[in-house]
Tab-separated table of C-alpha atoms and ligand atoms in Angstrom:
chain	number	residue	atom	x	y	z
A	1	MET	CA	15.331	-113.816	111.580
A	2	THR	CA	12.849	-111.395	112.996
A	3	THR	CA	12.492	-108.792	110.262
A	4	PRO	CA	9.138	-108.627	108.570
A	5	PHE	CA	9.065	-109.239	104.811
A	6	THR	CA	7.146	-107.654	101.939
A	7	ALA	CA	4.308	-109.592	100.202
A	8	LYS	CA	2.165	-108.764	97.174
A	9	ALA	CA	-1.456	-108.171	97.862
A	10	ILE	CA	-4.711	-106.901	96.404
A	11	GLY	CA	-6.856	-104.573	98.477
A	12	ALA	CA	-9.139	-101.569	98.644
A	13	SER	CA	-8.166	-98.110	99.888
A	14	SER	CA	-11.696	-96.894	100.466
A	15	PRO	CA	-15.301	-98.289	100.421
A	16	THR	CA	-15.762	-97.050	96.885
A	17	SER	CA	-12.410	-97.683	95.223
A	18	PRO	CA	-11.778	-100.774	93.153
A	19	LEU	CA	-9.450	-103.566	94.387
A	20	ALA	CA	-5.929	-102.829	93.271
A	21	PRO	CA	-2.407	-104.195	93.784
A	22	LEU	CA	-0.422	-103.048	96.850
A	23	SER	CA	2.510	-104.234	99.045
A	24	ILE	CA	2.042	-105.338	102.656
A	25	GLN	CA	4.329	-106.509	105.413
A	26	ARG	CA	4.221	-110.036	106.904
A	27	ARG	CA	5.942	-111.035	110.141
A	28	ALA	CA	8.894	-113.363	109.952
A	29	PRO	CA	7.713	-116.777	111.267
A	30	GLY	CA	8.042	-117.135	115.002
A	31	PRO	CA	8.689	-120.527	116.773
A	32	THR	CA	5.142	-121.876	116.231
A	33	ASP	CA	4.454	-120.098	112.939
A	34	VAL	CA	4.005	-121.486	109.440
A	35	GLN	CA	4.860	-119.310	106.420
A	36	ILE	CA	2.623	-120.187	103.464
A	37	GLU	CA	2.954	-119.305	99.818
A	38	ILE	CA	-0.592	-118.687	98.806
A	39	LEU	CA	-1.751	-120.605	95.701
A	40	PHE	CA	-5.554	-120.079	95.824
A	41	CYS	CA	-7.894	-117.753	97.652
A	42	GLY	CA	-11.678	-117.973	97.501
A	43	VAL	CA	-13.901	-114.853	97.198
A	44	CYS	CA	-16.528	-114.827	99.920
A	45	HIS	CA	-19.493	-112.411	99.833
A	46	SER	CA	-18.222	-111.329	103.341
A	47	ASP	CA	-15.125	-109.907	101.517
A	48	LEU	CA	-17.457	-107.681	99.489
A	49	HIS	CA	-19.506	-106.623	102.511
A	50	GLN	CA	-16.242	-105.777	104.393
A	51	VAL	CA	-14.488	-104.008	101.554
A	52	ARG	CA	-17.502	-101.733	101.033
A	53	ASP	CA	-17.804	-101.140	104.733
A	54	GLU	CA	-21.396	-102.495	104.718
A	55	TRP	CA	-20.958	-103.886	108.268
A	56	LYS	CA	-19.905	-100.509	109.593
A	57	SER	CA	-22.062	-100.722	112.702
A	58	VAL	CA	-20.485	-104.055	113.831
A	59	MET	CA	-17.088	-104.336	112.316
A	60	PRO	CA	-16.009	-101.047	110.668
A	61	THR	CA	-13.428	-101.523	107.895
A	62	VAL	CA	-9.874	-100.190	108.276
A	63	TYR	CA	-8.212	-99.174	105.002
A	64	PRO	CA	-6.305	-100.396	103.117
A	65	CYS	CA	-8.314	-103.577	103.470
A	66	VAL	CA	-6.850	-106.800	102.070
A	67	PRO	CA	-9.652	-109.439	102.239
A	68	GLY	CA	-9.600	-113.184	101.760
A	69	HIS	CA	-10.207	-115.936	104.306
A	70	GLU	CA	-10.350	-119.022	102.095
A	71	VAL	CA	-6.651	-119.695	101.741
A	72	VAL	CA	-4.770	-122.703	100.397
A	73	GLY	CA	-1.046	-122.747	99.720
A	74	ARG	CA	2.226	-124.459	100.136
A	75	VAL	CA	4.321	-124.306	103.264
A	76	VAL	CA	7.651	-122.649	102.609
A	77	ARG	CA	9.034	-122.186	106.094
A	78	VAL	CA	8.242	-123.278	109.574
A	79	GLY	CA	9.319	-122.061	113.125
A	80	ALA	CA	11.539	-124.230	115.268
A	81	ASN	CA	8.678	-125.676	117.409
A	82	VAL	CA	6.230	-126.419	114.611
A	83	THR	CA	5.192	-130.068	114.620
A	84	LYS	CA	2.185	-130.318	112.316
A	85	PHE	CA	3.838	-128.953	109.107
A	86	LYS	CA	7.041	-129.108	107.149
A	87	ALA	CA	8.168	-127.225	104.057
A	88	GLY	CA	6.376	-128.509	100.932
A	89	ASP	CA	3.119	-129.489	102.677
A	90	MET	CA	-0.273	-128.126	101.480
A	91	ALA	CA	-1.833	-126.006	104.229
A	92	ALA	CA	-5.017	-123.884	104.618
A	93	VAL	CA	-6.136	-120.932	106.580
A	94	GLY	CA	-9.761	-119.825	107.237
A	95	CYS	CA	-11.462	-116.972	108.894
A	96	MET	CA	-9.386	-116.959	112.090
A	97	VAL	CA	-5.637	-116.688	112.727
A	98	ASP	CA	-5.735	-116.683	116.548
A	99	SER	CA	-7.802	-116.422	119.628
A	100	CYS	CA	-7.284	-116.040	123.418
A	101	ARG	CA	-7.010	-119.834	123.730
A	102	THR	CA	-7.906	-119.767	127.471
A	103	CYS	CA	-11.627	-118.836	127.704
A	104	PRO	CA	-14.134	-121.673	128.039
A	105	GLU	CA	-15.095	-121.365	124.310
A	106	CYS	CA	-11.543	-121.683	123.142
A	107	MET	CA	-10.918	-124.542	125.482
A	108	GLU	CA	-13.964	-126.360	123.948
A	109	GLY	CA	-12.737	-125.782	120.345
A	110	ASN	CA	-15.276	-122.990	119.725
A	111	GLU	CA	-12.627	-120.329	118.979
A	112	GLN	CA	-15.107	-118.548	116.669
A	113	TYR	CA	-17.040	-117.667	119.881
A	114	CYS	CA	-13.977	-116.646	121.911
A	115	HIS	CA	-15.077	-114.297	124.776
A	116	THR	CA	-12.608	-111.692	123.637
A	117	MET	CA	-13.258	-112.335	119.928
A	118	PRO	CA	-10.926	-114.426	117.721
A	119	THR	CA	-8.375	-112.637	115.627
A	120	PHE	CA	-10.032	-112.602	112.288
A	121	THR	CA	-7.839	-113.152	109.224
A	122	TYR	CA	-8.323	-109.673	107.972
A	123	ASN	CA	-9.455	-106.284	109.336
A	124	PHE	CA	-8.718	-107.136	112.867
A	125	PRO	CA	-6.075	-105.679	115.260
A	126	ASP	CA	-2.742	-107.397	114.473
A	127	LYS	CA	-0.898	-108.419	117.667
A	128	HIS	CA	2.459	-108.837	115.911
A	129	LEU	CA	2.830	-105.913	113.483
A	130	ASN	CA	0.204	-103.463	114.885
A	131	GLY	CA	-2.247	-102.076	112.342
A	132	VAL	CA	-4.753	-104.742	111.192
A	133	THR	CA	-4.482	-108.276	109.867
A	134	TYR	CA	-4.388	-108.684	106.086
A	135	GLY	CA	-6.111	-111.568	104.367
A	136	GLY	CA	-5.467	-114.101	101.636
A	137	TYR	CA	-5.600	-111.953	98.480
A	138	SER	CA	-1.860	-112.013	98.788
A	139	SER	CA	1.257	-113.967	97.794
A	140	ALA	CA	2.111	-115.075	101.326
A	141	ILE	CA	0.724	-115.353	104.920
A	142	VAL	CA	2.252	-116.313	108.263
A	143	VAL	CA	0.009	-118.051	110.732
A	144	ASP	CA	0.355	-119.975	114.020
A	145	GLU	CA	0.207	-123.635	113.292
A	146	ALA	CA	-2.683	-124.023	115.813
A	147	PHE	CA	-4.825	-122.073	113.278
A	148	THR	CA	-3.504	-123.750	110.169
A	149	LEU	CA	-5.360	-126.650	108.629
A	150	ARG	CA	-4.206	-129.744	106.718
A	151	VAL	CA	-5.549	-130.161	103.167
A	152	PRO	CA	-6.306	-133.843	102.429
A	153	LYS	CA	-4.475	-135.018	99.324
A	154	GLN	CA	-7.720	-136.222	97.741
A	155	ILE	CA	-9.062	-132.665	97.363
A	156	ASP	CA	-7.980	-130.438	94.486
A	157	PRO	CA	-6.329	-127.470	96.153
A	158	ALA	CA	-8.193	-124.764	94.217
A	159	ARG	CA	-11.548	-126.499	94.981
A	160	ALA	CA	-10.499	-126.907	98.594
A	161	ALA	CA	-10.100	-123.125	99.224
A	162	PRO	CA	-13.830	-122.241	99.556
A	163	LEU	CA	-14.198	-125.021	102.103
A	164	LEU	CA	-12.347	-122.805	104.615
A	165	CYS	CA	-15.339	-120.399	104.937
A	166	ALA	CA	-18.302	-121.498	102.726
A	167	GLY	CA	-17.643	-125.116	103.713
A	168	ILE	CA	-17.313	-124.770	107.471
A	169	THR	CA	-20.057	-122.178	107.807
A	170	THR	CA	-22.659	-124.585	106.349
A	171	TYR	CA	-21.151	-127.811	107.842
A	172	SER	CA	-21.027	-126.486	111.388
A	173	PRO	CA	-24.829	-125.720	111.799
A	174	LEU	CA	-25.847	-128.869	109.958
A	175	ARG	CA	-23.806	-130.859	112.488
A	176	HIS	CA	-24.785	-128.845	115.520
A	177	TRP	CA	-28.563	-129.357	114.732
A	178	LYS	CA	-27.811	-133.031	113.946
A	179	VAL	CA	-29.179	-133.027	110.446
A	180	GLY	CA	-29.307	-136.578	109.010
A	181	LYS	CA	-31.478	-139.325	107.610
A	182	GLY	CA	-35.225	-138.811	107.833
A	183	HIS	CA	-34.861	-134.980	108.040
A	184	LYS	CA	-36.322	-132.604	105.516
A	185	VAL	CA	-33.820	-129.754	105.050
A	186	GLY	CA	-34.154	-126.533	103.179
A	187	ILE	CA	-31.195	-124.505	101.984
A	188	VAL	CA	-32.000	-120.879	100.983
A	189	GLY	CA	-29.838	-119.347	98.219
A	190	LEU	CA	-27.512	-121.084	95.758
A	191	GLY	CA	-24.361	-119.171	96.086
A	192	GLY	CA	-20.925	-119.987	97.650
A	193	LEU	CA	-22.384	-121.054	101.019
A	194	GLY	CA	-25.684	-122.434	99.601
A	195	HIS	CA	-24.072	-124.842	97.213
A	196	MET	CA	-21.897	-126.258	99.977
A	197	GLY	CA	-24.979	-126.522	102.183
A	198	VAL	CA	-26.711	-128.634	99.503
A	199	LYS	CA	-23.718	-130.961	99.167
A	200	PHE	CA	-23.299	-131.435	102.906
A	201	ALA	CA	-26.966	-131.905	103.735
A	202	ARG	CA	-27.214	-134.479	100.925
A	203	ALA	CA	-24.064	-136.286	102.125
A	204	MET	CA	-25.522	-136.444	105.685
A	205	GLY	CA	-28.490	-138.293	104.439
A	206	ALA	CA	-31.265	-135.538	104.483
A	207	HIS	CA	-33.963	-134.898	101.957
A	208	VAL	CA	-32.688	-131.626	100.525
A	209	VAL	CA	-34.829	-128.754	99.132
A	210	LEU	CA	-33.116	-125.822	97.594
A	211	PHE	CA	-34.850	-122.409	97.525
A	212	THR	CA	-33.668	-119.947	94.834
A	213	THR	CA	-34.676	-116.685	93.324
A	214	SER	CA	-32.907	-117.717	90.075
A	215	PRO	CA	-34.864	-120.061	87.732
A	216	GLY	CA	-31.606	-120.658	85.808
A	217	LYS	CA	-30.090	-122.451	88.788
A	218	ARG	CA	-32.572	-125.352	88.952
A	219	GLU	CA	-30.578	-127.877	87.015
A	220	ASP	CA	-27.414	-127.097	88.858
A	221	ALA	CA	-29.116	-127.416	92.142
A	222	LEU	CA	-30.298	-130.911	91.239
A	223	ARG	CA	-26.821	-131.877	89.995
A	224	LEU	CA	-25.172	-130.538	93.216
A	225	GLY	CA	-27.531	-132.850	95.327
A	226	ALA	CA	-30.857	-131.226	95.937
A	227	HIS	CA	-33.887	-133.525	95.697
A	228	GLU	CA	-36.255	-130.632	95.018
A	229	VAL	CA	-35.924	-127.010	93.829
A	230	VAL	CA	-38.424	-124.355	94.793
A	231	LEU	CA	-38.598	-120.894	93.205
A	232	SER	CA	-39.060	-118.700	96.203
A	233	LYS	CA	-40.798	-115.967	94.185
A	234	ASP	CA	-43.695	-118.370	93.566
A	235	PRO	CA	-45.979	-118.208	96.627
A	236	ALA	CA	-47.970	-121.331	95.655
A	237	ALA	CA	-44.723	-123.386	95.305
A	238	MET	CA	-43.664	-122.068	98.718
A	239	MET	CA	-46.930	-122.867	100.531
A	240	ALA	CA	-46.919	-126.377	99.104
A	241	HIS	CA	-44.195	-126.990	101.738
A	242	ALA	CA	-45.894	-125.186	104.662
A	243	GLY	CA	-45.095	-126.699	108.104
A	244	SER	CA	-42.938	-129.480	106.728
A	245	PHE	CA	-39.249	-128.652	107.328
A	246	ASP	CA	-37.206	-130.024	110.239
A	247	PHE	CA	-34.448	-127.501	109.469
A	248	ILE	CA	-33.822	-124.559	107.158
A	249	LEU	CA	-30.421	-123.021	106.587
A	250	ASP	CA	-30.661	-119.448	105.186
A	251	THR	CA	-27.484	-118.223	103.346
A	252	VAL	CA	-28.810	-115.205	101.659
A	253	SER	CA	-26.557	-112.049	101.579
A	254	ALA	CA	-29.317	-109.417	101.247
A	255	VAL	CA	-32.429	-108.366	103.218
A	256	HIS	CA	-35.329	-110.738	102.374
A	257	ASP	CA	-38.527	-112.067	103.899
A	258	LEU	CA	-37.622	-114.538	106.711
A	259	ASN	CA	-41.326	-115.078	107.578
A	260	ALA	CA	-41.988	-116.746	104.195
A	261	TYR	CA	-39.461	-119.476	105.239
A	262	LEU	CA	-40.447	-119.740	108.917
A	263	GLU	CA	-43.888	-120.659	107.772
A	264	LEU	CA	-42.440	-123.764	106.115
A	265	VAL	CA	-40.820	-125.003	109.334
A	266	LYS	CA	-42.733	-127.770	111.315
A	267	ARG	CA	-43.515	-127.622	115.028
A	268	ASP	CA	-40.248	-127.348	117.119
A	269	GLY	CA	-38.214	-127.176	113.930
A	270	SER	CA	-35.446	-124.621	113.451
A	271	MET	CA	-34.326	-122.057	110.937
A	272	VAL	CA	-30.769	-120.937	111.186
A	273	LEU	CA	-29.312	-117.732	109.637
A	274	VAL	CA	-25.758	-117.728	108.288
A	275	GLY	CA	-26.228	-114.972	105.689
A	276	ALA	CA	-25.266	-111.621	106.993
A	277	PRO	CA	-27.155	-108.876	105.292
A	278	ALA	CA	-26.035	-105.334	106.187
A	279	GLU	CA	-29.444	-104.111	107.181
A	280	PRO	CA	-31.841	-105.505	109.911
A	281	VAL	CA	-34.303	-108.068	108.627
A	282	PRO	CA	-37.990	-107.746	109.544
A	283	LEU	CA	-39.441	-110.556	111.656
A	284	GLY	CA	-43.116	-111.189	112.367
A	285	VAL	CA	-43.169	-112.965	115.688
A	286	PHE	CA	-46.316	-114.986	115.007
A	287	SER	CA	-44.316	-117.143	112.642
A	288	LEU	CA	-42.297	-118.220	115.732
A	289	LEU	CA	-45.169	-118.483	118.246
A	290	PHE	CA	-47.295	-120.703	116.203
A	291	LYS	CA	-45.660	-124.168	116.165
A	292	ARG	CA	-43.010	-123.132	118.713
A	293	ARG	CA	-40.405	-122.636	115.912
A	294	ARG	CA	-36.853	-121.568	116.650
A	295	LEU	CA	-34.798	-119.044	114.872
A	296	ALA	CA	-30.987	-119.011	115.445
A	297	GLY	CA	-27.670	-117.962	113.867
A	298	SER	CA	-24.298	-119.543	113.450
A	299	ALA	CA	-20.837	-118.209	112.709
A	300	ILE	CA	-18.176	-120.232	110.776
A	301	GLY	CA	-16.906	-123.123	112.963
A	302	GLY	CA	-13.984	-123.961	115.316
A	303	ILE	CA	-10.549	-125.156	114.183
A	304	ARG	CA	-11.092	-128.766	115.165
A	305	GLU	CA	-14.377	-128.847	113.418
A	306	THR	CA	-12.929	-127.254	110.296
A	307	GLN	CA	-10.375	-130.067	110.118
A	308	GLU	CA	-13.185	-132.565	110.603
A	309	MET	CA	-15.095	-130.922	107.717
A	310	LEU	CA	-12.086	-131.106	105.432
A	311	ASP	CA	-11.592	-134.773	106.318
A	312	PHE	CA	-15.362	-135.377	105.715
A	313	CYS	CA	-14.942	-133.758	102.281
A	314	ALA	CA	-12.095	-136.053	101.494
A	315	GLU	CA	-14.081	-139.133	102.557
A	316	HIS	CA	-17.247	-138.158	100.685
A	317	GLY	CA	-15.525	-136.762	97.463
A	318	ILE	CA	-16.839	-133.266	98.131
A	319	ALA	CA	-15.221	-129.952	97.015
A	320	SER	CA	-16.535	-126.524	95.946
A	321	ASP	CA	-17.631	-125.900	92.371
A	322	ILE	CA	-15.421	-122.992	91.334
A	323	GLU	CA	-14.663	-120.529	88.630
A	324	LEU	CA	-10.888	-119.903	88.724
A	325	ILE	CA	-10.043	-116.236	87.889
A	326	GLY	CA	-6.958	-114.202	87.400
A	327	ALA	CA	-6.375	-111.317	89.810
A	328	ASN	CA	-7.223	-108.869	87.064
A	329	LYS	CA	-10.816	-110.216	86.981
A	330	LEU	CA	-11.457	-109.607	90.695
A	331	ASN	CA	-13.470	-106.277	90.344
A	332	GLU	CA	-15.649	-107.982	87.679
A	333	ALA	CA	-16.117	-110.967	89.999
A	334	TYR	CA	-17.372	-108.570	92.736
A	335	THR	CA	-19.964	-107.110	90.361
A	336	ARG	CA	-21.083	-110.565	89.367
A	337	LEU	CA	-21.275	-111.644	93.033
A	338	LEU	CA	-23.647	-108.728	93.711
A	339	ASN	CA	-25.854	-109.988	90.848
A	340	GLY	CA	-26.002	-113.565	92.176
A	341	ASP	CA	-24.059	-114.587	89.024
A	342	VAL	CA	-21.512	-117.089	90.504
A	343	LYS	CA	-21.025	-120.801	89.812
A	344	TYR	CA	-20.515	-121.309	92.620
A	345	ARG	CA	-17.362	-119.682	94.071
A	346	PHE	CA	-14.779	-117.403	92.453
A	347	VAL	CA	-11.281	-118.551	93.387
A	348	ILE	CA	-8.209	-116.339	92.619
A	349	ASP	CA	-5.302	-118.129	91.033
A	350	MET	CA	-2.577	-116.402	93.086
A	351	ALA	CA	0.070	-117.085	90.432
A	352	THR	CA	-1.484	-114.158	88.561
A	353	ILE	CA	-1.153	-111.623	91.389
B	1	NAP	P1	-23.151	-115.507	97.417
B	1	NAP	O1	-22.264	-116.488	96.792
B	1	NAP	O2	-23.233	-114.162	96.798
B	1	NAP	O3	-24.627	-116.226	97.537
B	1	NAP	C1	-25.738	-115.511	98.034
B	1	NAP	C2	-26.988	-116.025	97.353
B	1	NAP	O4	-28.113	-115.402	98.028
B	1	NAP	C3	-27.126	-115.626	95.944
B	1	NAP	O5	-26.400	-116.493	95.061
B	1	NAP	C4	-28.603	-115.728	95.749
B	1	NAP	O6	-29.026	-117.110	95.534
B	1	NAP	C5	-29.148	-115.320	97.052
B	1	NAP	N1	-29.537	-113.876	97.079
B	1	NAP	C6	-28.764	-112.843	96.837
B	1	NAP	N2	-29.467	-111.607	96.908
B	1	NAP	C7	-30.791	-112.031	97.215
B	1	NAP	C8	-31.942	-111.374	97.486
B	1	NAP	N3	-31.995	-109.982	97.411
B	1	NAP	N4	-33.059	-112.051	97.837
B	1	NAP	C9	-32.986	-113.404	97.880
B	1	NAP	N5	-31.922	-114.115	97.624
B	1	NAP	C10	-30.795	-113.440	97.304
B	1	NAP	O7	-22.690	-115.231	98.949
B	1	NAP	P2	-21.981	-116.207	99.944
B	1	NAP	O8	-20.537	-116.003	99.885
B	1	NAP	O9	-22.554	-117.528	99.814
B	1	NAP	O10	-22.416	-115.494	101.393
B	1	NAP	C11	-23.761	-115.444	101.757
B	1	NAP	C12	-23.889	-114.642	102.999
B	1	NAP	O11	-23.337	-115.331	104.128
B	1	NAP	C13	-23.166	-113.276	102.982
B	1	NAP	O12	-24.008	-112.295	103.630
B	1	NAP	C14	-21.926	-113.490	103.791
B	1	NAP	O13	-21.366	-112.336	104.310
B	1	NAP	C15	-22.416	-114.504	104.803
B	1	NAP	N6	-21.425	-115.306	105.474
B	1	NAP	C16	-21.666	-115.592	106.793
B	1	NAP	C17	-20.834	-116.402	107.512
B	1	NAP	C18	-20.994	-116.797	108.879
B	1	NAP	O14	-20.080	-117.154	109.562
B	1	NAP	N7	-22.269	-116.805	109.335
B	1	NAP	C19	-19.599	-116.957	106.805
B	1	NAP	C20	-19.476	-116.666	105.411
B	1	NAP	C21	-20.415	-115.805	104.769
B	1	NAP	P3	-30.146	-117.490	94.454
B	1	NAP	O15	-29.742	-116.892	93.191
B	1	NAP	O16	-30.178	-118.943	94.501
B	1	NAP	O17	-31.427	-116.843	94.987
B	2	ZN	ZN1	-16.388	-115.983	104.246
B	3	ZN	ZN1	-11.118	-117.450	123.862
């Protein structure tokens, strides 16, 4: 069967319109495709940036925009050549649904750095149906099995969904910079990404310090695995850690003062940005020159590493702390996300769509 089918979805028709129900087309599964009935989809701050066209200069939004790249669901149909999945299996999809598969990055499993760009799960040219790809705020998705992940049985499916973006985006840099025992690691911001960063850094054996602007998150940060919590608005508390960090992971979604954190990194230590504020962030170069510090960025993670991260979560009893919401609460959730009021990831129960 080659005819596309209709799926329910939630999307935005302009940068200022609220999210609302709509119908979209999904391709019929080809020989290597998996068709998934979506059960849960996490709400990433990137969804909000993209829906509101805040990344216009880099990735302009095409409307209607159906976001969602933290997808978990049940396989309902597979193509003739699919070997990894069968109907009834739990499966997951993250931020990418394809890539060129031939460039050196793809060959090494770094599909997120594909030379011609990976096909992102939403708002990216769709090779199959023309138009753009539509994300996981939907009842169904069809994805090549090479970009579909296995969800370990030990992880609750709703709590697994945010691992597909918030999880891999924090796991990947912590692994790349070889964070582990004996390291002092800072995580900046306790939101979706930040709370996963705290859990992973702790599980990897580091001494974990959480930086927050929200005094009310202190107890949660300690419960989630931080050894110390620093209120970043308190300059004395910040300076008490000057020049002491091996590694700082910055997950903040808005423009903020990077220099205040760079000052806390030790000689030859690194600070890595994963937060993606819409506007440029000011940088005083002396924070880098003194102590030969490094400033870097990191984007999600490859498919192989995403599976490794899911298996690591199963082994260490890690999952996201979530607030499960009905589709009718999505616009409210976006407002709360903007206010830093999330504990610590909204996940849409897709049965309510
Ligand atoms: P989130 O859940 O909204 O968390 C962001 C946290 O940043 C907030 O909870 C808050 O923590 C802190 N924060 C917000 N505004 C702030 C401000 N003005 N000053 C200082 N701190 C502030 O967002 P998320 O889903 O974790 O995403 C975080 C960022 O990462 C977004 O920009 C997103 O687009 C980006 N992202 C990047 C990648 C990648 O591949 N690099 C992947 C996914 C997401 P406190 O209350 O603790 O201060
Ligand atoms: Zn995301
Ligand atoms: Zn490639």
